[in-house]
Each structure stands twice: as structure tokens, then as C-alpha cells.
Amino acid sequence: MHPPTLALAELVAGQRLHNQCHHRDIAALPVHRQLQHFAIHLGKYLARLASGPTPSQERQTMAATALIALSVLGVLGVAPAVPLIRSPDADWTMEIFAGAVLPALKTADDLDHNRETTTQPFIPAAGRLLGLVAGYAAHHNTSLEQLVLSRRQCI
């Protein structure tokens, strides 16, 4: 496994800057709309992983998941406080991935109906997803940072 080279706060800051430069339309939205946008991406990634992707598609999807999780943390301003929660065997399953994504999807739906809904469920979901991607990366002899940086260069 390659050692991590960037702190979580640096990854979040880099993603925030990327979003402000390359996704201005989304970055300009109110926070609850940005979170809804991110939740849509997570839903797409869940569907893609459930459909039996190729190894390359799986890797791209896991990297994109990390970018969305970093984006969520950047929008909510909580990067340094979020621990990475890794599965014990450094592997992932659809159940674990869905378990991390579904609270964020439910909260995003609630935001449309009730602006008073807390954004709190997005924080542990992002932490779990980053941990999951870190475990995936370790299992594939790379690092979370390398996955993020390779994917960020493509978009």
C-alpha cells in the first residue's frame, strides 16, 4: 500500500478549489441545493456499482465517490473533524456502500420538503464513504489520495 501524502483537510480544500473553478454553477447554489446535487451523484454511483461494472469503471466510480464526499465536507466546512471509518477487512460490499449513501439520499430528499432539516447525516456519510474508498484503495495497492488526484485530473 502506498502511504498517504495529503491530509484530509488538504484534499477537501483542493476539491473546494476545483469545484469553484470548474463547477461554478454548482458552487454558486445554496448549500442545500449543492447537497442535493451531490446526493444525485451518489445515487448514480450506487446504481453503477450495483450493475456489475468493469474493474476500470469500479475504480473510476470509487474515485468519483471520494470526490463527492470531499465536496460535501467542503460545503459543510467540517473536513478536519471527520474520521475515516474503514471496514475491518479493507474491502467493500454493496451493503456497506448503500448503508453509507442512503442516509445522505434521504436527507437530500427531506431538504426539498423541509428547509429546517439538518444536514448532519451528510457528515458521517461522507466520512464512511471516504473510509470505504480508502479501504478499496488499500485493497488495490494504492491510496485514497492517489485515487482522488487521478480522478480530479480527468474532470
mmCIF file with all atom_site columns, C-alpha atoms in Angstrom:
data_model
loop_
_atom_site.group_PDB
_atom_site.id
_atom_site.type_symbol
_atom_site.label_atom_id
_atom_site.label_alt_id
_atom_site.label_comp_id
_atom_site.label_asym_id
_atom_site.label_entity_id
_atom_site.label_seq_id
_atom_site.pdbx_PDB_ins_code
_atom_site.Cartn_x
_atom_site.Cartn_y
_atom_site.Cartn_z
_atom_site.occupancy
_atom_site.B_iso_or_equiv
_atom_site.pdbx_formal_charge
_atom_site.auth_seq_id
_atom_site.auth_comp_id
_atom_site.auth_asym_id
_atom_site.auth_atom_id
_atom_site.pdbx_PDB_model_num
ATOM 1   C CA . MET A 1 1   ? 0.000   0.000  0.000   1.00 0.00 ? 1   MET A CA 1
ATOM 2   C CA . HIS A 1 2   ? 1.228   3.484  -0.816  1.00 0.00 ? 2   HIS A CA 1
ATOM 3   C CA . PRO A 1 3   ? 1.428   5.821  2.182   1.00 0.00 ? 3   PRO A CA 1
ATOM 4   C CA . PRO A 1 4   ? -0.966  8.785  2.264   1.00 0.00 ? 4   PRO A CA 1
ATOM 5   C CA . THR A 1 5   ? 0.633   12.024 1.167   1.00 0.00 ? 5   THR A CA 1
ATOM 6   C CA . LEU A 1 6   ? -2.102  14.566 1.814   1.00 0.00 ? 6   LEU A CA 1
ATOM 7   C CA . ALA A 1 7   ? -4.157  15.280 4.910   1.00 0.00 ? 7   ALA A CA 1
ATOM 8   C CA . LEU A 1 8   ? -7.926  15.116 4.677   1.00 0.00 ? 8   LEU A CA 1
ATOM 9   C CA . ALA A 1 9   ? -8.146  18.886 5.110   1.00 0.00 ? 9   ALA A CA 1
ATOM 10  C CA . GLU A 1 10  ? -5.842  19.353 2.109   1.00 0.00 ? 10  GLU A CA 1
ATOM 11  C CA . LEU A 1 11  ? -7.947  17.025 -0.024  1.00 0.00 ? 11  LEU A CA 1
ATOM 12  C CA . VAL A 1 12  ? -11.115 18.902 0.945   1.00 0.00 ? 12  VAL A CA 1
ATOM 13  C CA . ALA A 1 13  ? -9.518  22.285 0.244   1.00 0.00 ? 13  ALA A CA 1
ATOM 14  C CA . GLY A 1 14  ? -8.259  21.066 -3.128  1.00 0.00 ? 14  GLY A CA 1
ATOM 15  C CA . GLN A 1 15  ? -11.690 19.758 -4.039  1.00 0.00 ? 15  GLN A CA 1
ATOM 16  C CA . ARG A 1 16  ? -13.358 23.004 -2.953  1.00 0.00 ? 16  ARG A CA 1
ATOM 17  C CA . LEU A 1 17  ? -10.985 24.981 -5.182  1.00 0.00 ? 17  LEU A CA 1
ATOM 18  C CA . HIS A 1 18  ? -11.591 22.557 -8.071  1.00 0.00 ? 18  HIS A CA 1
ATOM 19  C CA . ASN A 1 19  ? -15.353 22.941 -7.672  1.00 0.00 ? 19  ASN A CA 1
ATOM 20  C CA . GLN A 1 20  ? -15.150 26.734 -7.559  1.00 0.00 ? 20  GLN A CA 1
ATOM 21  C CA . CYS A 1 21  ? -13.067 26.798 -10.746 1.00 0.00 ? 21  CYS A CA 1
ATOM 22  C CA . HIS A 1 22  ? -14.647 24.009 -12.788 1.00 0.00 ? 22  HIS A CA 1
ATOM 23  C CA . HIS A 1 23  ? -18.184 23.679 -11.428 1.00 0.00 ? 23  HIS A CA 1
ATOM 24  C CA . ARG A 1 24  ? -19.113 27.292 -10.753 1.00 0.00 ? 24  ARG A CA 1
ATOM 25  C CA . ASP A 1 25  ? -22.790 26.699 -11.411 1.00 0.00 ? 25  ASP A CA 1
ATOM 26  C CA . ILE A 1 26  ? -22.988 24.116 -8.625  1.00 0.00 ? 26  ILE A CA 1
ATOM 27  C CA . ALA A 1 27  ? -20.695 26.031 -6.249  1.00 0.00 ? 27  ALA A CA 1
ATOM 28  C CA . ALA A 1 28  ? -22.973 29.064 -6.589  1.00 0.00 ? 28  ALA A CA 1
ATOM 29  C CA . LEU A 1 29  ? -26.068 27.162 -5.410  1.00 0.00 ? 29  LEU A CA 1
ATOM 30  C CA . PRO A 1 30  ? -27.340 27.390 -1.825  1.00 0.00 ? 30  PRO A CA 1
ATOM 31  C CA . VAL A 1 31  ? -25.859 24.709 0.443   1.00 0.00 ? 31  VAL A CA 1
ATOM 32  C CA . HIS A 1 32  ? -28.991 22.545 0.489   1.00 0.00 ? 32  HIS A CA 1
ATOM 33  C CA . ARG A 1 33  ? -29.112 22.503 -3.332  1.00 0.00 ? 33  ARG A CA 1
ATOM 34  C CA . GLN A 1 34  ? -25.424 21.589 -3.544  1.00 0.00 ? 34  GLN A CA 1
ATOM 35  C CA . LEU A 1 35  ? -26.035 18.703 -1.132  1.00 0.00 ? 35  LEU A CA 1
ATOM 36  C CA . GLN A 1 36  ? -28.968 17.543 -3.231  1.00 0.00 ? 36  GLN A CA 1
ATOM 37  C CA . HIS A 1 37  ? -26.772 17.671 -6.330  1.00 0.00 ? 37  HIS A CA 1
ATOM 38  C CA . PHE A 1 38  ? -24.100 15.595 -4.579  1.00 0.00 ? 38  PHE A CA 1
ATOM 39  C CA . ALA A 1 39  ? -26.737 13.097 -3.422  1.00 0.00 ? 39  ALA A CA 1
ATOM 40  C CA . ILE A 1 40  ? -27.864 12.612 -7.029  1.00 0.00 ? 40  ILE A CA 1
ATOM 41  C CA . HIS A 1 41  ? -24.288 11.692 -7.942  1.00 0.00 ? 41  HIS A CA 1
ATOM 42  C CA . LEU A 1 42  ? -24.071 9.239  -5.041  1.00 0.00 ? 42  LEU A CA 1
ATOM 43  C CA . GLY A 1 43  ? -27.308 7.617  -6.189  1.00 0.00 ? 43  GLY A CA 1
ATOM 44  C CA . LYS A 1 44  ? -25.871 7.228  -9.694  1.00 0.00 ? 44  LYS A CA 1
ATOM 45  C CA . TYR A 1 45  ? -22.693 5.709  -8.309  1.00 0.00 ? 45  TYR A CA 1
ATOM 46  C CA . LEU A 1 46  ? -24.677 3.253  -6.203  1.00 0.00 ? 46  LEU A CA 1
ATOM 47  C CA . ALA A 1 47  ? -26.607 2.168  -9.304  1.00 0.00 ? 47  ALA A CA 1
ATOM 48  C CA . ARG A 1 48  ? -23.413 1.892  -11.353 1.00 0.00 ? 48  ARG A CA 1
ATOM 49  C CA . LEU A 1 49  ? -21.708 -0.304 -8.752  1.00 0.00 ? 49  LEU A CA 1
ATOM 50  C CA . ALA A 1 50  ? -24.821 -2.483 -8.436  1.00 0.00 ? 50  ALA A CA 1
ATOM 51  C CA . SER A 1 51  ? -24.844 -3.100 -12.190 1.00 0.00 ? 51  SER A CA 1
ATOM 52  C CA . GLY A 1 52  ? -21.571 -5.051 -12.221 1.00 0.00 ? 52  GLY A CA 1
ATOM 53  C CA . PRO A 1 53  ? -19.054 -2.552 -13.581 1.00 0.00 ? 53  PRO A CA 1
ATOM 54  C CA . THR A 1 54  ? -15.729 -3.462 -15.148 1.00 0.00 ? 54  THR A CA 1
ATOM 55  C CA . PRO A 1 55  ? -12.710 -3.071 -12.840 1.00 0.00 ? 55  PRO A CA 1
ATOM 56  C CA . SER A 1 56  ? -11.900 0.229  -14.563 1.00 0.00 ? 56  SER A CA 1
ATOM 57  C CA . GLN A 1 57  ? -15.457 1.544  -14.098 1.00 0.00 ? 57  GLN A CA 1
ATOM 58  C CA . GLU A 1 58  ? -15.413 0.389  -10.485 1.00 0.00 ? 58  GLU A CA 1
ATOM 59  C CA . ARG A 1 59  ? -12.173 2.279  -9.819  1.00 0.00 ? 59  ARG A CA 1
ATOM 60  C CA . GLN A 1 60  ? -13.476 5.434  -11.514 1.00 0.00 ? 60  GLN A CA 1
ATOM 61  C CA . THR A 1 61  ? -16.709 5.228  -9.531  1.00 0.00 ? 61  THR A CA 1
ATOM 62  C CA . MET A 1 62  ? -14.916 4.786  -6.221  1.00 0.00 ? 62  MET A CA 1
ATOM 63  C CA . ALA A 1 63  ? -12.663 7.757  -7.023  1.00 0.00 ? 63  ALA A CA 1
ATOM 64  C CA . ALA A 1 64  ? -15.687 9.862  -8.034  1.00 0.00 ? 64  ALA A CA 1
ATOM 65  C CA . THR A 1 65  ? -17.377 8.850  -4.774  1.00 0.00 ? 65  THR A CA 1
ATOM 66  C CA . ALA A 1 66  ? -14.399 10.210 -2.854  1.00 0.00 ? 66  ALA A CA 1
ATOM 67  C CA . LEU A 1 67  ? -14.594 13.492 -4.787  1.00 0.00 ? 67  LEU A CA 1
ATOM 68  C CA . ILE A 1 68  ? -18.270 13.882 -3.912  1.00 0.00 ? 68  ILE A CA 1
ATOM 69  C CA . ALA A 1 69  ? -17.612 13.060 -0.254  1.00 0.00 ? 69  ALA A CA 1
ATOM 70  C CA . LEU A 1 70  ? -14.819 15.651 -0.184  1.00 0.00 ? 70  LEU A CA 1
ATOM 71  C CA . SER A 1 71  ? -17.170 18.150 -1.833  1.00 0.00 ? 71  SER A CA 1
ATOM 72  C CA . VAL A 1 72  ? -19.811 17.524 0.846   1.00 0.00 ? 72  VAL A CA 1
ATOM 73  C CA . LEU A 1 73  ? -17.281 18.123 3.609   1.00 0.00 ? 73  LEU A CA 1
ATOM 74  C CA . GLY A 1 74  ? -16.051 21.274 1.894   1.00 0.00 ? 74  GLY A CA 1
ATOM 75  C CA . VAL A 1 75  ? -19.550 22.705 1.549   1.00 0.00 ? 75  VAL A CA 1
ATOM 76  C CA . LEU A 1 76  ? -20.313 21.942 5.198   1.00 0.00 ? 76  LEU A CA 1
ATOM 77  C CA . GLY A 1 77  ? -16.899 23.150 6.381   1.00 0.00 ? 77  GLY A CA 1
ATOM 78  C CA . VAL A 1 78  ? -16.148 20.139 8.582   1.00 0.00 ? 78  VAL A CA 1
ATOM 79  C CA . ALA A 1 79  ? -13.125 18.473 6.965   1.00 0.00 ? 79  ALA A CA 1
ATOM 80  C CA . PRO A 1 80  ? -10.661 18.178 9.836   1.00 0.00 ? 80  PRO A CA 1
ATOM 81  C CA . ALA A 1 81  ? -13.216 16.756 12.270  1.00 0.00 ? 81  ALA A CA 1
ATOM 82  C CA . VAL A 1 82  ? -14.349 13.787 10.163  1.00 0.00 ? 82  VAL A CA 1
ATOM 83  C CA . PRO A 1 83  ? -12.666 10.455 10.906  1.00 0.00 ? 83  PRO A CA 1
ATOM 84  C CA . LEU A 1 84  ? -12.203 7.942  8.141   1.00 0.00 ? 84  LEU A CA 1
ATOM 85  C CA . ILE A 1 85  ? -14.153 4.819  9.032   1.00 0.00 ? 85  ILE A CA 1
ATOM 86  C CA . ARG A 1 86  ? -12.653 1.802  7.270   1.00 0.00 ? 86  ARG A CA 1
ATOM 87  C CA . SER A 1 87  ? -14.197 -1.598 7.034   1.00 0.00 ? 87  SER A CA 1
ATOM 88  C CA . PRO A 1 88  ? -12.115 -4.111 9.021   1.00 0.00 ? 88  PRO A CA 1
ATOM 89  C CA . ASP A 1 89  ? -11.045 -6.139 6.000   1.00 0.00 ? 89  ASP A CA 1
ATOM 90  C CA . ALA A 1 90  ? -10.242 -3.058 3.876   1.00 0.00 ? 90  ALA A CA 1
ATOM 91  C CA . ASP A 1 91  ? -12.802 -4.253 1.342   1.00 0.00 ? 91  ASP A CA 1
ATOM 92  C CA . TRP A 1 92  ? -16.251 -3.043 0.445   1.00 0.00 ? 92  TRP A CA 1
ATOM 93  C CA . THR A 1 93  ? -19.628 -4.545 -0.305  1.00 0.00 ? 93  THR A CA 1
ATOM 94  C CA . MET A 1 94  ? -22.723 -3.085 -1.894  1.00 0.00 ? 94  MET A CA 1
ATOM 95  C CA . GLU A 1 95  ? -24.442 -3.253 1.510   1.00 0.00 ? 95  GLU A CA 1
ATOM 96  C CA . ILE A 1 96  ? -21.728 -1.147 3.142   1.00 0.00 ? 96  ILE A CA 1
ATOM 97  C CA . PHE A 1 97  ? -21.725 1.330  0.249   1.00 0.00 ? 97  PHE A CA 1
ATOM 98  C CA . ALA A 1 98  ? -25.532 1.593  0.281   1.00 0.00 ? 98  ALA A CA 1
ATOM 99  C CA . GLY A 1 99  ? -25.524 1.970  4.065   1.00 0.00 ? 99  GLY A CA 1
ATOM 100 C CA . ALA A 1 100 ? -23.236 4.974  3.737   1.00 0.00 ? 100 ALA A CA 1
ATOM 101 C CA . VAL A 1 101 ? -25.142 6.554  0.843   1.00 0.00 ? 101 VAL A CA 1
ATOM 102 C CA . LEU A 1 102 ? -28.763 6.068  1.877   1.00 0.00 ? 102 LEU A CA 1
ATOM 103 C CA . PRO A 1 103 ? -28.813 8.471  4.881   1.00 0.00 ? 103 PRO A CA 1
ATOM 104 C CA . ALA A 1 104 ? -27.484 11.225 2.619   1.00 0.00 ? 104 ALA A CA 1
ATOM 105 C CA . LEU A 1 105 ? -30.086 10.445 -0.048  1.00 0.00 ? 105 LEU A CA 1
ATOM 106 C CA . LYS A 1 106 ? -32.920 10.545 2.495   1.00 0.00 ? 106 LYS A CA 1
ATOM 107 C CA . THR A 1 107 ? -31.658 13.798 3.950   1.00 0.00 ? 107 THR A CA 1
ATOM 108 C CA . ALA A 1 108 ? -31.364 15.345 0.466   1.00 0.00 ? 108 ALA A CA 1
ATOM 109 C CA . ASP A 1 109 ? -34.993 14.438 -0.207  1.00 0.00 ? 109 ASP A CA 1
ATOM 110 C CA . ASP A 1 110 ? -36.045 15.907 3.149   1.00 0.00 ? 110 ASP A CA 1
ATOM 111 C CA . LEU A 1 111 ? -34.226 19.165 2.338   1.00 0.00 ? 111 LEU A CA 1
ATOM 112 C CA . ASP A 1 112 ? -36.636 19.721 -0.531  1.00 0.00 ? 112 ASP A CA 1
ATOM 113 C CA . HIS A 1 113 ? -39.670 19.398 1.722   1.00 0.00 ? 113 HIS A CA 1
ATOM 114 C CA . ASN A 1 114 ? -38.359 20.931 4.928   1.00 0.00 ? 114 ASN A CA 1
ATOM 115 C CA . ARG A 1 115 ? -35.580 23.511 4.871   1.00 0.00 ? 115 ARG A CA 1
ATOM 116 C CA . GLU A 1 116 ? -35.185 23.057 8.627   1.00 0.00 ? 116 GLU A CA 1
ATOM 117 C CA . THR A 1 117 ? -33.931 19.503 8.093   1.00 0.00 ? 117 THR A CA 1
ATOM 118 C CA . THR A 1 118 ? -30.429 19.198 9.433   1.00 0.00 ? 118 THR A CA 1
ATOM 119 C CA . THR A 1 119 ? -27.578 18.445 7.077   1.00 0.00 ? 119 THR A CA 1
ATOM 120 C CA . GLN A 1 120 ? -25.938 16.393 9.864   1.00 0.00 ? 120 GLN A CA 1
ATOM 121 C CA . PRO A 1 121 ? -26.416 12.950 8.185   1.00 0.00 ? 121 PRO A CA 1
ATOM 122 C CA . PHE A 1 122 ? -24.178 14.071 5.320   1.00 0.00 ? 122 PHE A CA 1
ATOM 123 C CA . ILE A 1 123 ? -21.146 14.345 7.615   1.00 0.00 ? 123 ILE A CA 1
ATOM 124 C CA . PRO A 1 124 ? -20.913 10.723 8.814   1.00 0.00 ? 124 PRO A CA 1
ATOM 125 C CA . ALA A 1 125 ? -21.976 9.527  5.352   1.00 0.00 ? 125 ALA A CA 1
ATOM 126 C CA . ALA A 1 126 ? -19.052 11.404 3.807   1.00 0.00 ? 126 ALA A CA 1
ATOM 127 C CA . GLY A 1 127 ? -16.670 10.039 6.437   1.00 0.00 ? 127 GLY A CA 1
ATOM 128 C CA . ARG A 1 128 ? -17.884 6.483  5.887   1.00 0.00 ? 128 ARG A CA 1
ATOM 129 C CA . LEU A 1 129 ? -17.604 6.825  2.114   1.00 0.00 ? 129 LEU A CA 1
ATOM 130 C CA . LEU A 1 130 ? -14.066 8.187  2.334   1.00 0.00 ? 130 LEU A CA 1
ATOM 131 C CA . GLY A 1 131 ? -13.157 5.338  4.661   1.00 0.00 ? 131 GLY A CA 1
ATOM 132 C CA . LEU A 1 132 ? -14.712 2.888  2.263   1.00 0.00 ? 132 LEU A CA 1
ATOM 133 C CA . VAL A 1 133 ? -12.770 4.324  -0.674  1.00 0.00 ? 133 VAL A CA 1
ATOM 134 C CA . ALA A 1 134 ? -9.572  4.301  1.427   1.00 0.00 ? 134 ALA A CA 1
ATOM 135 C CA . GLY A 1 135 ? -10.170 0.612  2.140   1.00 0.00 ? 135 GLY A CA 1
ATOM 136 C CA . TYR A 1 136 ? -10.868 -0.049 -1.531  1.00 0.00 ? 136 TYR A CA 1
ATOM 137 C CA . ALA A 1 137 ? -7.667  1.793  -2.454  1.00 0.00 ? 137 ALA A CA 1
ATOM 138 C CA . ALA A 1 138 ? -5.588  -0.172 0.052   1.00 0.00 ? 138 ALA A CA 1
ATOM 139 C CA . HIS A 1 139 ? -7.060  -3.415 -1.260  1.00 0.00 ? 139 HIS A CA 1
ATOM 140 C CA . HIS A 1 140 ? -5.965  -2.359 -4.768  1.00 0.00 ? 140 HIS A CA 1
ATOM 141 C CA . ASN A 1 141 ? -2.460  -1.277 -3.679  1.00 0.00 ? 141 ASN A CA 1
ATOM 142 C CA . THR A 1 142 ? -2.989  2.450  -3.983  1.00 0.00 ? 142 THR A CA 1
ATOM 143 C CA . SER A 1 143 ? -4.155  5.259  -1.695  1.00 0.00 ? 143 SER A CA 1
ATOM 144 C CA . LEU A 1 144 ? -7.208  7.442  -1.294  1.00 0.00 ? 144 LEU A CA 1
ATOM 145 C CA . GLU A 1 145 ? -5.093  10.437 -2.276  1.00 0.00 ? 145 GLU A CA 1
ATOM 146 C CA . GLN A 1 146 ? -3.870  8.823  -5.481  1.00 0.00 ? 146 GLN A CA 1
ATOM 147 C CA . LEU A 1 147 ? -7.406  7.839  -6.479  1.00 0.00 ? 147 LEU A CA 1
ATOM 148 C CA . VAL A 1 148 ? -8.661  11.367 -5.819  1.00 0.00 ? 148 VAL A CA 1
ATOM 149 C CA . LEU A 1 149 ? -5.842  13.097 -7.644  1.00 0.00 ? 149 LEU A CA 1
ATOM 150 C CA . SER A 1 150 ? -6.030  10.789 -10.661 1.00 0.00 ? 150 SER A CA 1
ATOM 151 C CA . ARG A 1 151 ? -9.785  11.302 -10.996 1.00 0.00 ? 151 ARG A CA 1
ATOM 152 C CA . ARG A 1 152 ? -9.645  15.052 -10.397 1.00 0.00 ? 152 ARG A CA 1
ATOM 153 C CA . GLN A 1 153 ? -7.258  15.436 -13.345 1.00 0.00 ? 153 GLN A CA 1
ATOM 154 C CA . CYS A 1 154 ? -9.825  13.779 -15.626 1.00 0.00 ? 154 CYS A CA 1
ATOM 155 C CA . ILE A 1 155 ? -12.705 16.142 -14.897 1.00 0.00 ? 155 ILE A CA 1
#
